[in-house]
Amino acid sequence: TYGEDAGDEDDLVVRPPVVTVMGHVDHGKTRLLDTIRKSNVHEGEAGGITQHIGAYQVTAQLEGNDRLITFIDTPGHEAFTAMRARGANSTDIAVIVVAADDGVMPQTVEAINHAQAAGAPIVVAVNKIDKEGANPQKIRQQLTEYNLVAEEYGGDTMFVDISARQNINIDGLLEAILLTADAALDLRANPAMEAQGVAIEAHLDRGRGPVATVLVQRGTLRVGDSIVAGDAYGRVRRMVDEHNEDVIEAYPSRPVQVIGLTSVPGAGDTFLVVDEDRVARQIAERRQARTRNALNASRRK
Ligand code: GDP
């Protein structure tokens, strides 16, 4: 986690936790992300359609308060490790999905290792409890071997029994994420600085040109800002969220699609806001030259 931010104590504002969903293949990661996304559709939205932009935010209730949670909308640990490899620690909390009818499998263990190496607290979602042969208690026993001891057994890991397919206890999972964030993390950021963060995914859109989904990690990103993302640069012309609604200001932990870059950054590239377009271009061009040189050097070998 990026934890406490620059600035005085007074400048720091609580930010939502950023969550990655990991686990063994077919244990229900994609279905879970879909179910959570759909459970949180804005009122009046036609058919509740949200576009896939690589991350989304939902509102959940904790002790009567509305709280936001940000989900990275790419299941599995590839995206997680790719971002870590580039130095962008994008995840605060890891949700490890384990199918209750299948149990702990090799990729479950891999996911736990990645989360623990990154220092991200884990919430275990015991999925598919609707299935015949589901044995949620067995999952709890199996995971004690990996230092994940359920609260009901005296540990400090929250296990939540769910069915992603039948929409059972998804609220309970969201609550557990918020409780874990409050207990284990001090998630605050200074919204009064120029924005920094990470590009989650990016592509070239026929109509809109380069489009990048960025996660703001600190500061506030605004329409009109000059940004550098990896070796791409440009002016933020427009920002939209997963509901395709315009966003004027994006606060810490908010994912938004940015339109206005002159080229496509890489997933996992960090971004920052600079004072002038000229500076953005200089930084980007210097990075492009460095990439070219490295490429040429490797070709000469
Ligand atoms: P992933 O590989 O971890 O992303 O797994 P998927 O989300 O693609 O799910 C794999 C299969 O399990 C799909 O056929 C899902 O419909 C099914 N599935 C996911 N969650 C549940 C659940 O809670 N109950 C049941 N019965 N099936 C589920």
Coordinates of C-alpha atoms and ligand atoms in Angstrom, one line a residue:
T1 CA 0.0 0.0 0.0
Y2 CA 1.1 3.5 -0.5
G3 CA -0.2 4.4 3.0
E4 CA 0.1 7.9 4.3
D5 CA 0.8 10.6 1.8
A6 CA 2.8 13.8 1.5
G7 CA 1.4 16.8 3.4
D8 CA 0.4 17.7 6.9
E9 CA -1.9 15.5 8.9
D10 CA -4.7 18.0 8.2
D11 CA -4.3 17.6 4.5
L12 CA -4.9 13.8 4.5
V13 CA -8.3 12.5 3.6
V14 CA -9.5 8.9 3.9
R15 CA -9.5 7.2 0.5
P16 CA -11.3 4.0 -0.5
P17 CA -9.4 0.7 -0.5
V18 CA -8.3 -0.7 -3.9
V19 CA -9.0 -4.4 -4.2
T20 CA -7.6 -7.1 -6.5
V21 CA -9.4 -10.5 -6.8
M22 CA -7.2 -13.5 -7.2
G23 CA -7.5 -17.3 -6.9
H24 CA -7.4 -20.6 -8.8
V25 CA -8.8 -20.8 -12.3
D26 CA -12.6 -21.5 -12.4
H27 CA -13.1 -20.7 -8.7
G28 CA -15.3 -17.8 -9.7
K29 CA -13.1 -14.6 -9.9
T30 CA -14.7 -13.2 -13.1
R31 CA -18.2 -14.1 -11.9
L32 CA -17.6 -12.4 -8.6
L33 CA -16.4 -9.2 -10.2
D34 CA -19.4 -9.2 -12.5
T35 CA -21.8 -9.8 -9.6
I36 CA -20.3 -7.0 -7.5
R37 CA -20.4 -4.6 -10.5
K38 CA -24.1 -5.4 -11.2
S39 CA -25.1 -5.2 -7.5
N40 CA -24.1 -1.6 -7.6
V41 CA -25.8 -0.1 -10.6
H42 CA -26.6 3.6 -10.6
E43 CA -30.3 4.4 -10.5
G44 CA -31.8 5.2 -13.8
E45 CA -29.0 3.5 -15.7
A46 CA -30.4 1.8 -18.9
G47 CA -30.4 -1.9 -18.2
G48 CA -27.7 -1.4 -15.6
I49 CA -25.0 -1.6 -18.2
T50 CA -21.5 -0.7 -17.2
Q51 CA -18.6 -0.7 -19.5
H52 CA -15.5 -2.7 -18.7
I53 CA -12.7 -0.1 -18.3
G54 CA -10.3 -2.2 -16.1
A55 CA -11.5 -1.0 -12.7
Y56 CA -14.7 0.2 -11.1
Q57 CA -16.0 1.7 -7.8
V58 CA -19.0 0.5 -5.8
T59 CA -20.7 1.8 -2.7
A60 CA -21.1 -0.5 0.3
Q61 CA -22.6 0.0 3.7
L62 CA -20.6 -0.2 6.9
E63 CA -22.3 0.6 10.2
G64 CA -24.9 2.7 8.4
N65 CA -22.3 4.7 6.4
D66 CA -21.9 4.6 2.6
R67 CA -18.3 3.8 1.7
L68 CA -16.6 3.3 -1.6
I69 CA -14.5 0.4 -2.7
T70 CA -12.4 0.3 -5.9
F71 CA -12.0 -3.1 -7.7
I72 CA -9.4 -3.8 -10.2
D73 CA -11.5 -5.5 -12.9
T74 CA -8.9 -7.9 -14.1
P75 CA -9.1 -11.3 -12.4
G76 CA -6.0 -13.2 -11.6
H77 CA -2.5 -12.3 -10.4
E78 CA -0.9 -11.5 -13.8
A79 CA -2.0 -7.8 -13.7
F80 CA -1.1 -7.6 -10.0
T81 CA 2.4 -8.9 -10.5
A82 CA 2.9 -6.8 -13.7
M83 CA 2.1 -3.6 -11.8
R84 CA 4.3 -4.6 -8.9
A85 CA 7.1 -5.4 -11.3
R86 CA 6.9 -1.8 -12.5
G87 CA 6.9 -0.4 -9.0
A88 CA 3.3 0.5 -9.0
N89 CA 1.7 -0.9 -5.9
S90 CA -1.9 -0.6 -6.9
T91 CA -3.5 -3.0 -4.4
D92 CA -4.4 -2.4 -0.8
I93 CA -6.4 -5.6 -0.2
A94 CA -6.4 -9.0 -1.9
V95 CA -9.6 -11.0 -2.1
I96 CA -8.6 -14.7 -2.5
V97 CA -11.4 -16.7 -4.0
V98 CA -11.6 -20.4 -3.2
A99 CA -14.3 -22.7 -4.5
A100 CA -15.9 -24.5 -1.5
D101 CA -16.4 -27.7 -3.6
D102 CA -12.8 -27.8 -4.8
G103 CA -10.6 -26.5 -2.1
V104 CA -7.1 -24.9 -2.0
M105 CA -5.3 -25.4 -5.3
P106 CA -1.9 -24.4 -6.7
Q107 CA -2.9 -21.0 -8.0
T108 CA -4.7 -20.3 -4.7
V109 CA -1.3 -20.7 -3.0
E110 CA 0.4 -18.6 -5.6
A111 CA -2.1 -15.8 -5.1
I112 CA -1.6 -15.9 -1.3
N113 CA 2.1 -15.7 -1.8
H114 CA 1.8 -12.7 -4.1
A115 CA -0.5 -10.9 -1.7
Q116 CA 1.7 -11.7 1.3
A117 CA 4.9 -10.6 -0.5
A118 CA 3.1 -7.3 -1.3
G119 CA 2.0 -6.8 2.3
A120 CA -1.6 -6.7 1.2
P121 CA -4.1 -8.0 3.8
I122 CA -6.2 -10.9 2.6
V123 CA -9.9 -11.5 2.7
V124 CA -10.9 -15.0 1.8
A125 CA -14.1 -15.4 -0.3
V126 CA -15.3 -19.0 0.0
N127 CA -17.3 -19.2 -3.2
K128 CA -19.8 -21.7 -4.7
I129 CA -21.4 -22.5 -1.3
D130 CA -24.6 -23.2 -3.3
K131 CA -23.0 -26.3 -4.8
E132 CA -23.5 -29.8 -3.6
G133 CA -20.4 -31.0 -1.9
A134 CA -19.4 -27.5 -0.8
N135 CA -17.4 -27.6 2.4
P136 CA -16.6 -24.1 3.6
Q137 CA -15.1 -25.3 6.9
K138 CA -12.6 -27.4 5.1
I139 CA -11.3 -24.3 3.3
R140 CA -10.7 -22.6 6.7
Q141 CA -8.8 -25.7 7.9
Q142 CA -6.7 -25.9 4.7
L143 CA -5.7 -22.3 4.8
T144 CA -4.4 -22.3 8.4
E145 CA -1.3 -23.9 6.8
Y146 CA -0.7 -20.6 5.0
N147 CA -1.1 -18.5 8.1
L148 CA -4.6 -17.5 7.2
V149 CA -6.5 -18.3 10.4
A150 CA -10.2 -17.4 10.4
E151 CA -11.5 -15.0 13.1
E152 CA -13.8 -17.7 14.4
Y153 CA -10.7 -19.8 15.1
G154 CA -8.9 -17.0 16.9
G155 CA -7.1 -15.6 13.9
D156 CA -7.4 -12.2 12.2
T157 CA -8.4 -13.2 8.7
M158 CA -11.9 -12.7 7.6
F159 CA -13.5 -15.6 5.7
V160 CA -16.8 -14.9 4.0
D161 CA -19.0 -17.6 2.5
I162 CA -20.6 -16.5 -0.8
S163 CA -22.1 -17.6 -4.0
A164 CA -21.1 -15.3 -6.9
R165 CA -23.6 -17.0 -9.2
Q166 CA -26.6 -16.9 -6.8
N167 CA -25.6 -13.5 -5.4
I168 CA -25.4 -14.8 -1.8
N169 CA -23.7 -12.7 0.9
I170 CA -21.9 -10.3 -1.5
D171 CA -22.8 -7.5 0.9
G172 CA -21.0 -9.5 3.6
L173 CA -17.9 -9.7 1.5
L174 CA -17.9 -5.9 0.9
E175 CA -18.3 -5.3 4.6
A176 CA -15.4 -7.6 5.4
I177 CA -13.2 -5.7 2.9
L178 CA -14.1 -2.4 4.6
L179 CA -13.6 -3.9 8.1
T180 CA -10.2 -5.3 7.1
A181 CA -9.2 -1.9 5.6
D182 CA -10.1 -0.1 8.8
A183 CA -8.4 -2.6 11.0
A184 CA -5.2 -3.2 9.1
L185 CA -4.6 -0.1 7.0
D186 CA -4.4 3.7 7.3
L187 CA -5.6 4.6 3.8
R188 CA -5.3 8.3 3.5
A189 CA -4.1 10.6 0.7
N190 CA -3.7 14.3 0.1
P191 CA -6.2 15.4 -2.6
A192 CA -4.7 18.9 -2.7
M193 CA -1.6 17.9 -4.8
E194 CA -1.1 17.2 -8.4
A195 CA -2.3 13.7 -9.3
Q196 CA -0.1 10.6 -9.5
G197 CA -1.1 7.0 -10.1
V198 CA -0.9 4.1 -12.4
A199 CA -2.3 3.2 -15.8
I200 CA -4.4 0.0 -15.5
E201 CA -5.1 -0.6 -19.2
A202 CA -4.9 1.4 -22.4
H203 CA -5.8 1.0 -26.0
L204 CA -6.2 2.9 -29.2
D205 CA -9.9 3.7 -29.8
R206 CA -11.0 4.4 -33.4
G207 CA -13.1 7.4 -32.5
R208 CA -11.4 8.8 -29.4
G209 CA -7.7 8.0 -30.0
P210 CA -5.6 6.7 -27.2
V211 CA -7.7 5.9 -24.2
A212 CA -6.1 5.0 -20.9
T213 CA -7.8 3.8 -17.6
V214 CA -5.8 5.3 -14.8
L215 CA -6.1 4.8 -11.1
V216 CA -5.5 8.0 -9.2
Q217 CA -3.4 7.1 -6.1
R218 CA -2.7 10.6 -4.7
G219 CA -3.8 14.1 -5.6
T220 CA -6.7 15.1 -7.8
L221 CA -6.7 14.6 -11.5
R222 CA -8.6 17.2 -13.5
V223 CA -9.8 17.8 -17.0
G224 CA -7.2 20.1 -18.5
D225 CA -4.2 18.7 -16.6
S226 CA -1.0 17.9 -18.5
I227 CA 0.1 14.4 -17.8
V228 CA 2.9 11.9 -18.5
A229 CA 2.1 8.2 -18.4
G230 CA 5.1 6.0 -19.1
D231 CA 6.4 7.4 -22.3
A232 CA 3.1 8.8 -23.4
Y233 CA 1.9 12.4 -22.7
G234 CA -0.9 14.7 -23.4
R235 CA -3.6 17.0 -22.0
V236 CA -6.6 15.4 -20.2
R237 CA -9.3 16.4 -22.7
R238 CA -12.1 14.3 -21.1
M239 CA -12.5 11.8 -18.3
V240 CA -15.3 9.2 -18.1
D241 CA -16.1 6.5 -15.5
E242 CA -17.4 2.9 -15.9
H243 CA -20.9 4.3 -16.3
N244 CA -19.7 6.4 -19.2
E245 CA -20.4 9.5 -17.2
D246 CA -18.2 12.5 -17.4
V247 CA -15.8 13.1 -14.5
I248 CA -14.4 16.5 -13.9
E249 CA -12.2 15.8 -10.9
A250 CA -10.9 12.3 -9.9
Y251 CA -9.9 11.9 -6.2
P252 CA -7.5 9.3 -4.7
S253 CA -8.5 5.6 -5.5
R254 CA -10.8 6.7 -8.3
P255 CA -10.4 4.9 -11.6
V256 CA -11.2 6.9 -14.8
Q257 CA -10.7 6.6 -18.5
V258 CA -8.6 9.5 -19.8
I259 CA -8.9 10.8 -23.3
G260 CA -6.3 13.1 -24.7
L261 CA -3.0 11.3 -24.7
T262 CA -1.0 11.4 -27.9
S263 CA 0.0 7.7 -27.7
V264 CA -0.9 4.6 -25.7
P265 CA 0.8 4.0 -22.4
G266 CA 1.6 0.5 -21.1
A267 CA -0.5 -1.3 -18.5
G268 CA 1.3 -0.8 -15.2
D269 CA 3.0 2.5 -16.3
T270 CA 2.9 5.2 -13.6
F271 CA 1.5 8.6 -14.5
L272 CA 1.9 12.1 -13.1
V273 CA 0.6 15.6 -13.7
V274 CA 3.1 18.3 -14.6
D275 CA 2.8 22.1 -14.8
E276 CA 3.1 22.5 -18.5
D277 CA 2.5 20.6 -21.8
R278 CA 6.1 21.4 -22.7
V279 CA 7.4 19.6 -19.6
A280 CA 5.1 16.6 -20.2
R281 CA 6.4 16.3 -23.7
Q282 CA 10.1 16.6 -22.6
I283 CA 9.8 13.9 -20.0
A284 CA 7.9 11.6 -22.4
E285 CA 10.5 12.1 -25.2
R286 CA 13.3 11.4 -22.9
R287 CA 11.7 8.2 -21.8
Q288 CA 11.0 7.3 -25.5
A289 CA 14.7 7.8 -26.3
R290 CA 15.7 5.7 -23.4
T291 CA 13.4 2.9 -24.5
R292 CA 14.8 3.2 -28.1
N293 CA 18.4 3.1 -26.8
A294 CA 17.8 0.0 -24.7
L295 CA 16.1 -1.7 -27.6
N296 CA 19.1 -0.9 -29.9
A297 CA 21.5 -2.1 -27.3
S298 CA 19.8 -5.4 -27.0
R299 CA 19.6 -5.8 -30.8
R300 CA 23.4 -5.2 -31.0
K301 CA 24.1 -8.1 -28.6
Ligands
GDP1 P1 -12.4 -17.7 -12.9 O1 -11.6 -18.6 -13.8 O2 -11.9 -17.8 -11.5 O3 -12.6 -16.3 -13.3 O4 -13.9 -18.4 -12.8 P2 -15.3 -17.9 -13.5 O5 -15.8 -16.7 -12.8 O6 -15.1 -17.9 -14.9 O7 -16.2 -19.1 -13.0 C1 -16.0 -20.5 -13.4 C2 -17.3 -21.2 -13.5 O8 -17.8 -21.4 -12.2 C3 -18.3 -20.5 -14.3 O9 -19.1 -21.5 -15.0 C4 -19.2 -19.9 -13.3 O10 -20.5 -19.7 -13.7 C5 -19.1 -20.8 -12.1 N1 -19.4 -20.2 -10.8 C6 -18.8 -19.0 -10.4 N2 -19.3 -18.7 -9.2 C7 -20.2 -19.7 -8.8 C8 -21.0 -19.9 -7.7 O11 -21.0 -19.2 -6.7 N3 -21.8 -21.1 -7.7 C9 -21.8 -21.9 -8.8 N4 -22.5 -23.0 -8.7 N5 -21.0 -21.7 -9.9 C10 -20.2 -20.6 -9.9

